Coordinates of C-alpha atoms in Angstrom, one line a residue:
X1 CA -2.8 64.8 -33.3
X2 CA -3.2 67.6 -30.8
X3 CA -6.9 67.2 -30.8
X4 CA -6.6 63.5 -29.9
X5 CA -4.2 64.3 -27.0
X6 CA -6.6 67.1 -25.9
X7 CA -9.5 64.7 -26.0
X8 CA -7.7 62.0 -23.9
X9 CA -6.6 64.6 -21.4
X10 CA -10.1 65.7 -21.0
X11 CA -11.4 62.2 -20.6
X12 CA -8.6 61.6 -18.0
X13 CA -9.5 64.7 -16.0
X14 CA -13.2 63.7 -16.1
X15 CA -12.4 60.1 -14.9
X16 CA -10.1 61.6 -12.1
X17 CA -12.9 64.0 -11.1
X18 CA -15.6 61.3 -11.2
X19 CA -13.5 59.0 -8.9
X20 CA -12.8 61.8 -6.5
X21 CA -16.4 62.8 -6.5
X22 CA -17.5 59.3 -5.9
X23 CA -15.1 58.9 -3.0
X24 CA -16.2 62.1 -1.5
X25 CA -19.9 61.7 -2.1
X26 CA -20.5 57.9 -1.7
X27 CA -19.7 56.5 1.8
X28 CA -18.8 52.9 1.6
X29 CA -20.2 52.3 5.1
X30 CA -23.6 52.9 3.6
X31 CA -23.3 49.3 2.2
X32 CA -22.5 47.8 5.5
X33 CA -25.9 47.0 6.8
X34 CA -27.2 46.0 3.3
X35 CA -24.3 43.5 2.6
X36 CA -24.9 41.9 6.0
X37 CA -28.7 41.6 5.5
X38 CA -28.2 40.2 1.9
X39 CA -25.7 37.5 3.1
X40 CA -28.2 36.4 5.8
X41 CA -31.2 36.4 3.5
X42 CA -29.5 34.5 0.9
X43 CA -27.6 32.0 2.9
X44 CA -28.6 32.2 6.4
X45 CA -24.9 32.9 7.4
X46 CA -24.1 35.9 9.7
X47 CA -21.5 38.4 8.3
X48 CA -19.7 40.5 10.7
X49 CA -17.5 43.4 9.6
X50 CA -15.3 45.2 12.3
X51 CA -13.9 48.6 11.7
X52 CA -14.9 51.2 9.2
X53 CA -15.1 50.5 5.4
X54 CA -12.9 52.7 3.2
X55 CA -12.3 53.3 -0.5
X56 CA -9.1 52.1 -2.4
X57 CA -8.8 53.7 -5.9
X58 CA -5.7 52.3 -7.4
X59 CA -5.1 50.0 -9.5
X60 CA -8.7 48.8 -8.9
X61 CA -11.7 50.5 -7.3
X62 CA -12.1 48.7 -4.1
X63 CA -13.7 48.8 -0.7
X64 CA -11.4 47.7 2.2
X65 CA -12.7 46.3 5.5
X66 CA -11.0 45.4 8.7
X67 CA -11.5 42.0 10.4
X68 CA -14.4 40.0 9.1
X69 CA -16.1 36.7 9.9
X70 CA -18.9 34.6 8.5
X71 CA -20.7 32.2 10.8
X72 CA -23.3 29.5 10.1
X73 CA -26.6 29.5 11.9
X74 CA -26.2 28.1 15.4
X75 CA -22.5 27.4 15.0
X76 CA -20.1 28.0 17.7
X77 CA -17.2 29.1 15.7
X78 CA -17.0 31.2 12.4
X79 CA -16.8 29.2 9.1
X80 CA -14.4 31.9 7.7
X81 CA -12.4 34.5 9.6
X82 CA -10.0 37.0 8.1
X83 CA -8.0 40.1 9.3
X84 CA -9.0 42.1 6.2
X85 CA -11.2 41.8 3.2
X86 CA -11.1 43.6 -0.2
X87 CA -14.2 44.0 -2.4
X88 CA -13.3 45.1 -6.0
X89 CA -16.4 46.9 -7.3
X90 CA -17.4 48.1 -10.7
X91 CA -17.4 52.0 -11.1
X92 CA -20.3 52.7 -13.6
X93 CA -23.0 50.8 -11.6
X94 CA -22.3 53.0 -8.5
X95 CA -23.7 56.0 -10.3
X96 CA -27.1 54.1 -10.6
X97 CA -27.0 52.8 -7.1
X98 CA -25.8 49.3 -7.9
X99 CA -23.0 47.7 -6.0
X100 CA -21.6 45.1 -8.3
X101 CA -18.7 43.2 -6.6
X102 CA -16.4 41.9 -9.3
X103 CA -14.1 40.0 -6.8
X104 CA -14.0 39.3 -3.1
X105 CA -10.3 39.1 -1.8
X106 CA -9.5 37.5 1.6
X107 CA -5.9 37.5 2.7
X108 CA -4.7 35.5 5.7
X109 CA -8.1 33.8 6.3
X110 CA -8.9 30.9 8.5
X111 CA -11.4 28.5 7.1
X112 CA -12.8 26.0 9.4
X113 CA -14.8 23.0 8.1
X114 CA -15.4 21.3 11.5
X115 CA -18.4 20.1 13.3
X116 CA -18.2 23.2 15.4
X117 CA -18.6 25.5 12.3
X118 CA -21.6 23.5 10.8
X119 CA -25.0 25.1 10.8
X120 CA -27.3 23.8 13.6
X121 CA -31.0 23.6 12.4
X122 CA -33.7 23.9 14.9
X123 CA -35.6 20.6 15.2
X124 CA -38.9 22.5 14.9
X125 CA -37.9 24.7 12.0
X126 CA -39.7 24.1 8.7
X127 CA -37.8 22.6 5.8
X128 CA -38.1 24.4 2.5
X129 CA -39.0 22.2 -0.4
X130 CA -36.3 21.3 -2.9
X131 CA -38.2 22.8 -5.8
X132 CA -38.6 26.1 -4.2
X133 CA -37.1 28.7 -6.4
X134 CA -39.0 31.8 -5.5
X135 CA -36.8 34.9 -5.8
X136 CA -35.7 36.8 -2.7
X137 CA -37.8 39.7 -1.7
X138 CA -36.4 43.0 -3.0
X139 CA -35.6 45.6 -0.1
X140 CA -36.4 49.2 -0.6
X141 CA -32.7 50.1 -0.1
X142 CA -31.9 51.6 -3.5
X143 CA -29.0 49.2 -4.1
X144 CA -28.5 45.8 -5.8
X145 CA -25.8 43.4 -4.9
X146 CA -23.8 40.8 -7.0
X147 CA -20.5 38.9 -6.7
X148 CA -18.4 37.5 -9.6
X149 CA -15.2 36.2 -8.2
X150 CA -13.7 35.1 -4.9
X151 CA -10.0 35.1 -4.2
X152 CA -8.3 33.7 -1.1
X153 CA -4.6 34.0 -0.6
X154 CA -2.1 32.8 2.0
X155 CA -4.8 31.4 4.1
X156 CA -5.5 28.4 6.4
X157 CA -8.1 25.6 6.0
X158 CA -8.9 23.3 9.1
X159 CA -11.0 20.2 8.0
X160 CA -12.4 17.7 10.5
X161 CA -15.1 15.1 9.9
X162 CA -17.1 14.2 13.0
X163 CA -15.1 11.9 15.3
X164 CA -12.0 12.1 13.1
X165 CA -8.7 13.8 13.5
X166 CA -8.3 17.3 12.3
X167 CA -6.5 18.0 8.9
X168 CA -4.8 21.5 8.5
X169 CA -4.2 22.9 4.9
X170 CA -1.8 25.7 4.8
X171 CA -0.7 28.2 2.2
X172 CA -4.0 28.1 0.5
X173 CA -4.5 30.2 -2.7
X174 CA -8.0 29.9 -4.2
X175 CA -9.6 31.7 -7.0
X176 CA -13.3 31.2 -7.9
X177 CA -15.3 32.5 -10.7
X178 CA -19.0 32.2 -11.4
X179 CA -21.6 33.3 -13.8
X180 CA -25.3 34.0 -13.4
X181 CA -26.1 30.3 -13.7
X182 CA -23.8 29.5 -10.8
X183 CA -21.3 27.7 -13.0
X184 CA -17.8 28.6 -12.4
X185 CA -14.1 27.8 -12.4
X186 CA -11.8 27.0 -9.4
X187 CA -8.0 27.2 -9.1
X188 CA -6.7 25.9 -5.8
X189 CA -3.4 25.2 -4.3
X190 CA -2.3 24.2 -0.7
X191 CA 0.0 22.3 1.4
X192 CA -0.7 19.8 4.1
X193 CA 2.2 19.0 6.6
X194 CA 1.3 16.1 9.1
X195 CA 3.1 13.2 10.7
X196 CA 6.4 14.4 9.2
X197 CA 4.9 14.1 5.7
X198 CA 4.5 17.1 3.4
X199 CA 1.8 17.2 0.6
X200 CA 1.6 19.9 -2.0
X201 CA -1.8 19.8 -3.9
X202 CA -3.1 21.9 -6.8
X203 CA -6.1 21.6 -9.0
X204 CA -8.1 23.4 -11.7
X205 CA -11.8 22.6 -12.1
X206 CA -15.1 23.6 -13.6
X207 CA -17.9 23.6 -11.1
X208 CA -21.7 23.5 -11.5
X209 CA -23.5 24.8 -8.4
X210 CA -26.8 25.6 -10.1
X211 CA -28.6 23.1 -7.9
X212 CA -26.4 23.5 -4.7
X213 CA -26.9 22.6 -1.9
X214 CA -28.7 19.6 -3.3
X215 CA -26.2 18.8 -6.0
X216 CA -22.7 19.9 -6.6
X217 CA -20.7 18.7 -9.4
X218 CA -17.0 19.3 -10.6
X219 CA -14.9 18.4 -13.5
X220 CA -11.3 18.4 -12.3
X221 CA -9.4 19.2 -15.5
X222 CA -5.9 19.3 -13.7
X223 CA -4.8 17.7 -10.5
X224 CA -1.4 17.5 -9.3
X225 CA 0.4 16.5 -6.0
X226 CA 3.7 15.8 -4.5
X227 CA 4.0 13.8 -1.2
X228 CA 7.3 13.6 0.6
X229 CA 8.5 12.6 4.1
X230 CA 9.1 9.5 6.3
X231 CA 7.8 6.0 5.5
X232 CA 7.8 7.0 1.8
X233 CA 10.0 6.3 -1.1
X234 CA 13.3 8.5 -1.2
X235 CA 11.9 10.4 -4.3
X236 CA 8.6 10.9 -2.8
X237 CA 5.2 10.4 -4.7
X238 CA 4.2 12.8 -7.4
X239 CA 1.5 12.6 -9.9
X240 CA -1.4 14.2 -11.8
X241 CA -4.7 13.4 -13.1
X242 CA -8.4 14.2 -14.0
X243 CA -11.7 13.2 -12.7
X244 CA -15.4 14.0 -12.2
X245 CA -16.9 14.5 -8.8
X246 CA -20.5 14.8 -7.6
X247 CA -21.9 15.6 -4.1
X248 CA -25.5 14.7 -3.4
X249 CA -26.6 16.4 -0.3
X250 CA -29.7 14.5 0.6
X251 CA -27.8 11.1 0.4
X252 CA -24.5 12.6 1.7
X253 CA -22.9 10.8 -1.2
X254 CA -19.6 11.6 -3.0
X255 CA -19.2 10.1 -6.4
X256 CA -15.7 10.1 -8.3
X257 CA -16.2 9.1 -12.0
X258 CA -13.8 8.9 -14.8
X259 CA -10.8 8.6 -12.6
X260 CA -7.5 8.9 -14.5
X261 CA -4.6 9.2 -12.1
X262 CA -0.9 8.8 -12.2
X263 CA 1.5 8.5 -9.3
X264 CA 5.2 8.1 -10.1
X265 CA 5.2 5.5 -12.9
X266 CA 1.8 3.9 -11.9
X267 CA -1.4 4.7 -13.6
X268 CA -5.0 4.1 -12.5
X269 CA -8.5 4.5 -13.9
X270 CA -12.0 3.6 -12.6
X271 CA -14.6 5.0 -10.3
X272 CA -15.4 5.2 -6.6
X273 CA -18.2 6.5 -4.4
X274 CA -18.8 6.9 -0.6
X275 CA -21.9 7.6 1.4
X276 CA -20.8 9.5 4.5
X277 CA -22.5 8.9 7.9
X278 CA -21.7 7.4 11.1
X279 CA -20.2 4.4 9.2
X280 CA -19.1 5.4 5.7
X281 CA -19.9 3.0 2.9
X282 CA -17.2 2.9 0.1
X283 CA -17.6 1.3 -3.3
X284 CA -14.6 1.2 -5.5
X285 CA -13.9 -0.3 -9.0
X286 CA -10.2 0.5 -10.0
X287 CA -8.1 -0.6 -12.8
X288 CA -4.3 -0.3 -13.0
X289 CA -2.4 -0.4 -16.2
X290 CA 0.8 -0.6 -14.3
X291 CA 1.3 -0.6 -10.5
X292 CA 4.9 -0.3 -9.5
X293 CA 4.8 -0.7 -5.6
X294 CA 8.5 -0.3 -5.4
X295 CA 8.0 3.4 -6.1
X296 CA 4.9 3.9 -3.9
X297 CA 6.0 2.0 -0.7
X298 CA 8.9 2.6 1.6
X299 CA 12.2 1.1 0.2
X300 CA 12.9 -2.5 1.5
X301 CA 16.4 -3.7 2.4
X302 CA 18.0 -4.5 -0.9
X303 CA 19.0 -7.9 -1.5
X304 CA 22.7 -8.2 -2.0
X305 CA 24.5 -10.5 -4.3
X306 CA 26.4 -12.5 -1.7
X307 CA 24.8 -14.3 1.3
X308 CA 26.8 -12.4 4.0
X309 CA 25.7 -9.1 2.7
X310 CA 22.0 -10.2 2.8
X311 CA 22.3 -11.5 6.3
X312 CA 24.0 -8.3 7.4
X313 CA 21.0 -6.3 5.8
X314 CA 18.4 -8.4 7.5
X315 CA 19.9 -7.7 11.0
X316 CA 19.9 -4.0 10.6
X317 CA 17.2 -2.2 12.5
X318 CA 14.7 -0.5 10.1
X319 CA 14.6 3.4 11.0
X320 CA 11.3 4.3 12.6
X321 CA 9.8 7.7 12.7
X322 CA 8.8 9.2 16.1
X323 CA 5.5 7.8 17.5
X324 CA 2.9 10.6 18.0
X325 CA 1.7 10.4 21.6
X326 CA -2.0 10.5 20.6
X327 CA -1.4 7.5 18.6
X328 CA 0.3 5.3 21.1
X329 CA -2.8 3.4 22.0
X330 CA -4.0 2.9 18.5
X331 CA -4.2 -0.8 17.4
X332 CA -2.9 -2.2 14.3
X333 CA -5.0 -1.4 11.1
X334 CA -7.2 1.1 13.1
X335 CA -8.0 2.8 9.8
X336 CA -10.2 -0.3 8.8
X337 CA -12.6 0.3 11.6
X338 CA -15.6 2.4 11.3
X339 CA -16.6 1.9 7.7
X340 CA -17.6 -0.7 5.1
X341 CA -16.4 -1.1 1.6
X342 CA -16.7 -3.2 -1.5
X343 CA -13.4 -3.0 -3.6
X344 CA -12.7 -4.5 -7.0
X345 CA -9.2 -4.1 -8.2
X346 CA -7.5 -5.2 -11.5
X347 CA -4.1 -4.6 -12.8
X348 CA -2.3 -5.5 -16.1
X349 CA 1.0 -5.5 -14.3
X350 CA 2.4 -5.2 -10.7
X351 CA 5.9 -4.9 -9.6
X352 CA 6.7 -5.4 -5.9
X353 CA 9.8 -6.6 -4.0
X354 CA 11.6 -7.3 -7.3
X355 CA 8.8 -9.7 -8.4
X356 CA 6.6 -9.2 -11.5
X357 CA 3.0 -10.0 -11.7
X358 CA 0.4 -9.8 -14.5
X359 CA -3.4 -10.1 -14.8
X360 CA -3.7 -9.4 -11.2
X361 CA -7.4 -9.5 -9.9
X362 CA -8.7 -8.7 -6.4
X363 CA -12.1 -8.6 -4.8
X364 CA -12.4 -7.5 -1.2
X365 CA -15.0 -6.4 1.3
X366 CA -14.6 -4.6 4.7
X367 CA -17.3 -4.7 7.4
X368 CA -16.2 -2.3 10.2
X369 CA -12.8 -4.0 10.5
X370 CA -13.4 -7.5 9.1
X371 CA -11.6 -7.4 5.8
X372 CA -12.5 -10.4 3.6
X373 CA -10.2 -10.9 0.5
X374 CA -12.4 -13.3 -1.6
X375 CA -9.8 -13.2 -4.5
X376 CA -6.3 -12.0 -4.9
X377 CA -4.7 -13.7 -7.8
X378 CA -2.3 -13.2 -10.6
X379 CA 0.3 -14.6 -13.0
X380 CA 3.9 -14.7 -11.9
X381 CA 6.4 -16.0 -14.7
X382 CA 5.1 -19.2 -16.0
X383 CA 3.0 -19.8 -12.9
X384 CA -0.2 -18.8 -11.2
X385 CA -0.8 -17.8 -7.5
X386 CA -3.9 -17.1 -5.4
X387 CA -3.9 -15.7 -1.9
X388 CA -7.5 -15.3 -0.4
X389 CA -7.8 -14.7 3.2
X390 CA -9.2 -12.6 6.1
X391 CA -8.0 -9.8 8.3
X392 CA -10.1 -9.2 11.5
X393 CA -9.1 -6.0 13.4
X394 CA -12.3 -5.6 15.4
X395 CA -10.5 -6.6 18.6
X396 CA -7.3 -5.1 20.2
X397 CA -5.0 -7.7 18.4
X398 CA -5.5 -8.1 14.7
X399 CA -5.9 -11.8 13.4
X400 CA -5.0 -12.8 9.8
X401 CA -5.8 -16.1 8.0
X402 CA -4.7 -16.8 4.4
X403 CA -4.9 -19.9 2.2
X404 CA -2.1 -19.5 -0.4
X405 CA -2.3 -21.6 -3.6
X406 CA 0.8 -21.5 -5.8
X407 CA 1.2 -23.3 -9.1
X408 CA 4.5 -23.5 -10.9
X409 CA 6.1 -20.5 -9.1
X410 CA 9.7 -19.9 -9.1
X411 CA 10.9 -20.3 -5.5
X412 CA 14.1 -18.6 -6.0
X413 CA 12.4 -15.3 -6.8
X414 CA 10.2 -15.6 -3.6
X415 CA 13.3 -16.2 -1.4
X416 CA 15.2 -13.4 -2.8
X417 CA 12.2 -11.0 -2.6
X418 CA 12.0 -11.5 1.2
X419 CA 15.8 -11.6 1.8
X420 CA 16.0 -15.3 2.8
X421 CA 19.7 -16.3 2.1
X422 CA 18.8 -19.8 0.9
X423 CA 20.3 -20.6 -2.6
X424 CA 17.5 -22.6 -3.8
X425 CA 15.7 -22.5 -7.3
X426 CA 13.0 -24.6 -8.7
X427 CA 9.2 -24.6 -9.7
X428 CA 7.0 -24.6 -6.6
X429 CA 3.4 -25.8 -6.2
X430 CA 1.9 -25.4 -2.9
X431 CA -1.4 -25.5 -0.9
X432 CA -1.4 -24.1 2.7
X433 CA -3.3 -22.5 5.4
X434 CA -1.6 -19.9 7.6
X435 CA -2.6 -17.5 10.4
X436 CA -1.1 -14.9 12.4
X437 CA -1.3 -11.2 13.5
X438 CA 0.1 -8.5 11.4
X439 CA 0.5 -8.9 7.6
X440 CA 4.3 -8.3 7.0
X441 CA 7.4 -10.3 6.5
X442 CA 8.8 -9.8 10.0
X443 CA 5.5 -10.8 11.7
X444 CA 5.4 -14.0 9.4
X445 CA 8.9 -15.0 10.5
X446 CA 8.2 -14.6 14.3
X447 CA 4.4 -15.1 14.9
X448 CA 2.6 -16.9 12.3
X449 CA 1.4 -20.6 12.3
X450 CA 0.2 -22.9 9.6
X451 CA 0.6 -26.0 7.4
X452 CA 1.2 -26.6 3.7
X453 CA 2.0 -29.3 1.2
X454 CA 4.9 -28.5 -1.2
X455 CA 5.8 -30.0 -4.4
X456 CA 8.7 -28.8 -6.3
X457 CA 10.2 -29.7 -9.8
X458 CA 13.7 -29.1 -11.3
X459 CA 15.2 -27.9 -8.0
X460 CA 18.8 -26.8 -7.6
X461 CA 20.3 -26.2 -4.0
X462 CA 23.6 -24.3 -4.4
X463 CA 26.5 -25.1 -1.9
X464 CA 26.1 -28.9 -1.3
X465 CA 26.1 -31.7 -3.7
X466 CA 24.7 -34.7 -1.9
X467 CA 25.9 -37.2 -4.6
X468 CA 29.4 -35.7 -4.4
X469 CA 29.5 -35.8 -0.7
X470 CA 28.5 -39.5 -0.5
X471 CA 30.7 -40.6 -3.4
X472 CA 33.8 -38.7 -2.2
X473 CA 33.4 -40.3 1.4
X474 CA 33.0 -43.7 -0.1
X475 CA 36.1 -43.3 -2.4
X476 CA 38.2 -42.2 0.7
X477 CA 37.1 -45.3 2.7
X478 CA 37.2 -48.0 0.0
X479 CA 38.7 -48.9 -3.3
X480 CA 35.6 -47.9 -5.2
X481 CA 36.2 -45.2 -8.0
X482 CA 33.8 -42.5 -8.9
X483 CA 33.3 -40.1 -11.9
X484 CA 34.7 -36.6 -11.5
X485 CA 31.9 -34.1 -10.6
X486 CA 32.7 -30.5 -10.2
X487 CA 29.2 -29.3 -9.8
X488 CA 28.6 -27.8 -6.3
X489 CA 24.7 -28.2 -6.3
X490 CA 22.2 -30.8 -5.6
X491 CA 19.7 -31.3 -8.5
X492 CA 16.3 -33.0 -8.1
X493 CA 13.7 -33.6 -10.7
X494 CA 11.0 -33.8 -8.1
X495 CA 10.7 -33.1 -4.4
X496 CA 7.7 -33.2 -2.0
X497 CA 7.2 -32.5 1.8
X498 CA 4.7 -31.5 4.4
X499 CA 5.5 -28.2 6.1
X500 CA 4.4 -26.8 9.4
X501 CA 5.0 -23.4 10.8
X502 CA 4.9 -22.3 14.4
X503 CA 6.4 -18.9 15.4
X504 CA 9.4 -19.1 13.3
X505 CA 10.0 -22.9 13.6
X506 CA 9.4 -24.7 10.3
X507 CA 9.1 -28.5 10.4
X508 CA 9.6 -30.6 7.1
X509 CA 8.1 -34.0 7.4
X510 CA 8.1 -36.7 4.7
X511 CA 10.7 -35.1 2.5
X512 CA 11.1 -37.2 -0.8
X513 CA 13.1 -36.4 -3.7
X514 CA 14.5 -38.1 -6.8
X515 CA 16.5 -37.6 -10.0
X516 CA 18.5 -40.0 -12.2
X517 CA 21.5 -39.3 -10.0
X518 CA 20.1 -40.0 -6.5
X519 CA 17.0 -40.4 -4.4
X520 CA 16.4 -39.0 -0.9
X521 CA 14.0 -39.2 2.0
X522 CA 14.0 -37.5 5.3
X523 CA 12.7 -35.0 7.9
X524 CA 14.1 -31.8 9.3
X525 CA 13.6 -28.3 10.8
X526 CA 14.3 -24.7 9.9
X527 CA 14.6 -21.8 12.2
X528 CA 13.4 -18.6 10.4
X529 CA 14.5 -16.3 13.1
X530 CA 18.0 -17.6 13.7
X531 CA 18.3 -18.7 10.1
X532 CA 19.6 -22.3 10.9
X533 CA 18.6 -25.8 9.7
X534 CA 18.8 -29.2 11.1
X535 CA 17.8 -31.8 8.4
X536 CA 18.3 -35.7 8.3
X537 CA 18.3 -37.5 5.0
X538 CA 18.8 -40.9 3.7
X539 CA 20.5 -40.8 0.3
X540 CA 20.7 -43.4 -2.4
X541 CA 23.3 -42.5 -5.1
X542 CA 22.3 -44.3 -8.4
X543 CA 24.8 -42.9 -10.8
X544 CA 28.5 -41.7 -10.9
X545 CA 30.1 -45.0 -10.0
X546 CA 33.0 -46.5 -12.0
X547 CA 33.0 -50.2 -12.6
X548 CA 30.8 -52.9 -11.2
X549 CA 31.1 -54.7 -7.9
X550 CA 29.0 -56.0 -5.1
X551 CA 29.9 -53.0 -3.0
X552 CA 28.6 -50.6 -5.7
X553 CA 25.4 -52.6 -6.0
X554 CA 25.2 -52.4 -2.4
X555 CA 25.7 -48.6 -2.3
X556 CA 23.1 -48.1 -5.1
X557 CA 20.4 -49.9 -3.1
X558 CA 21.3 -48.8 0.5
X559 CA 20.3 -45.4 2.0
X560 CA 23.2 -43.6 3.4
X561 CA 22.4 -41.3 6.5
X562 CA 23.2 -37.6 5.8
X563 CA 22.8 -34.9 8.3
X564 CA 22.9 -31.2 7.1
X565 CA 22.8 -28.5 9.9
X566 CA 23.9 -25.1 10.8
X567 CA 23.7 -21.6 9.6
X568 CA 22.0 -21.3 6.1
X569 CA 25.0 -19.6 4.8
X570 CA 27.5 -22.0 6.3
X571 CA 26.0 -25.3 6.4
X572 CA 27.7 -28.4 8.0
X573 CA 27.1 -32.0 7.2
X574 CA 27.9 -35.4 8.6
X575 CA 27.9 -38.8 6.9
X576 CA 28.0 -42.3 8.4
X577 CA 29.8 -43.9 5.4
X578 CA 32.5 -45.6 7.5
X579 CA 30.0 -47.4 9.7
X580 CA 28.1 -48.4 6.7
X581 CA 31.1 -49.8 4.9
X582 CA 32.3 -51.7 8.0
X583 CA 28.9 -53.3 8.4
X584 CA 28.9 -54.2 4.6
X585 CA 32.4 -55.7 5.1
X586 CA 31.2 -57.7 8.1
X587 CA 28.1 -58.8 6.3
X588 CA 30.2 -59.8 3.3
X589 CA 32.6 -61.8 5.6
X590 CA 29.6 -63.5 7.2
X591 CA 28.2 -64.5 3.8
X592 CA 31.4 -66.0 2.7
X593 CA 32.1 -67.8 6.0
X594 CA 28.5 -69.0 6.0
X595 CA 29.0 -70.4 2.4
X596 CA 32.3 -72.1 3.4
X597 CA 30.9 -73.6 6.5
X598 CA 27.9 -74.9 4.5
X599 CA 30.3 -76.7 2.1
X600 CA 32.2 -78.1 4.9
X601 CA 29.4 -78.8 7.3
X602 CA 30.5 -82.3 7.9
X603 CA 34.1 -81.3 9.2
X604 CA 34.9 -80.2 12.6
X605 CA 36.1 -76.8 11.3
X606 CA 32.9 -76.2 9.4
X607 CA 30.9 -77.0 12.5
X608 CA 33.0 -74.6 14.6
X609 CA 32.6 -71.8 12.1
X610 CA 28.8 -72.4 12.0
X611 CA 28.7 -72.1 15.9
X612 CA 30.7 -68.8 15.6
X613 CA 28.4 -67.3 13.1
X614 CA 25.3 -68.3 15.1
X615 CA 26.7 -66.5 18.1
X616 CA 27.5 -63.3 16.1
X617 CA 23.9 -63.2 14.9

């Protein structure tokens, strides 16, 4: 045991003596010119090291430098700048005049991927052929140079595509490892805080740079993010995923394959690619197993159970985040300008505004601000809907045009989704053509125009029973008896009308409805902004009368005027039953007098009654 301890002590003494001798005999500043020259030969970048280089022995043999910068040829600002840099080197190669850098460590670095930091190639400079793989010429300096790992901690990344807004990534922690074949691993984490939104991002990937800069590929095995802030759901958006990415330098093309991403409770697969240039060209083919827009978009005003609460919720002003001064003049949908795209989307299920859709399919193209939605269709409940249209944002004011087609869609679900306090249910079939500016519910209420033809089946309108209103008014004004009816709703088996919309004013023409109990026809208008109605009906009540009489027969065949008006949640009505019954009595009296006069036409009294009736006519 004593011999083992003695041997270990001797080895420790030799190691300490060797390190001390190395520190005393080898000057790290001897590597400065060689490192600068090798970086320039291999990449063309200019490495600048300020201040003296010095050794750091524990816990890792390292070379420490002062401020450093790395600048591309012809660039006006450095690509990388850091206050200090640490080079972890291998001990044994130093004895044979080999500088083997195991890891480069940058702390507090500023990385700028901007047009100002890009290399500027001389127009007359020769272009090396792609297949050129000749080795670098060895310099007679007595040293060799190699790097295995790169580590960046607590640093800052500034990214800007030409003509676009800058994006700053903070708190960057990056670790890269590569082998002799330029295949490596990357671990990255960072944070973006912009427009009162905070994005935390981390990833782990395998990278193949063996053909860089012509081709760079990466397999992202772990990607996770968390996005919080204004105009987002209260819980934010978080998720994870995997994908494969390829960058082709000659084509300036980025390909994203085998996408498998999750955001909250939504899941997406597919592929996408973009060719970057003055006008980027996107191509996307994405599939969603489940797309829950409720958890990805800002929360809408919740529809309350009672009408008053709904009305109050609608009038509350939606909180807005402060407007950034640089974006004050930006027109709506400005992000659609400046690129083209072919997009194919499919989803097994979609949840939005309390509505559930299945088998959703969409095909869209964008041409520098002209968005053409050739297909947007899906199944809702037992019905089907289609919403093709266009959105043109090439001018200062956006213009939208859509041609909705609904078949057997429950109208109550739609009214509830957009917080319309109208207690109406039924199966809706509609074909229409609408146009406006912005695509949102508030703009539709105030600024859209269009026409549509509506057909509804099995409708039920709560709050007013037209049959009950007519029969109760007749019962109060005559001796006619009616069946007891406690249902506070109007039911129709079928209802049709033509609808026109003009900046919040809806006109209903040619309304016709029928059921075994009644038939109706009429016209009217709705104010979507003030939420009021003014409708005029002619009602024929067919059932619910007790007994038989001429008056009941008259009421079954005679349309009774009914005016329904006022606020949607407190509708008023007026009936003209008294005038109708008075006229019926007058007509009945005239009929009987005319019969009596006919029977007594030879008498003076008969002749007098005949003259009176002629005057009344």
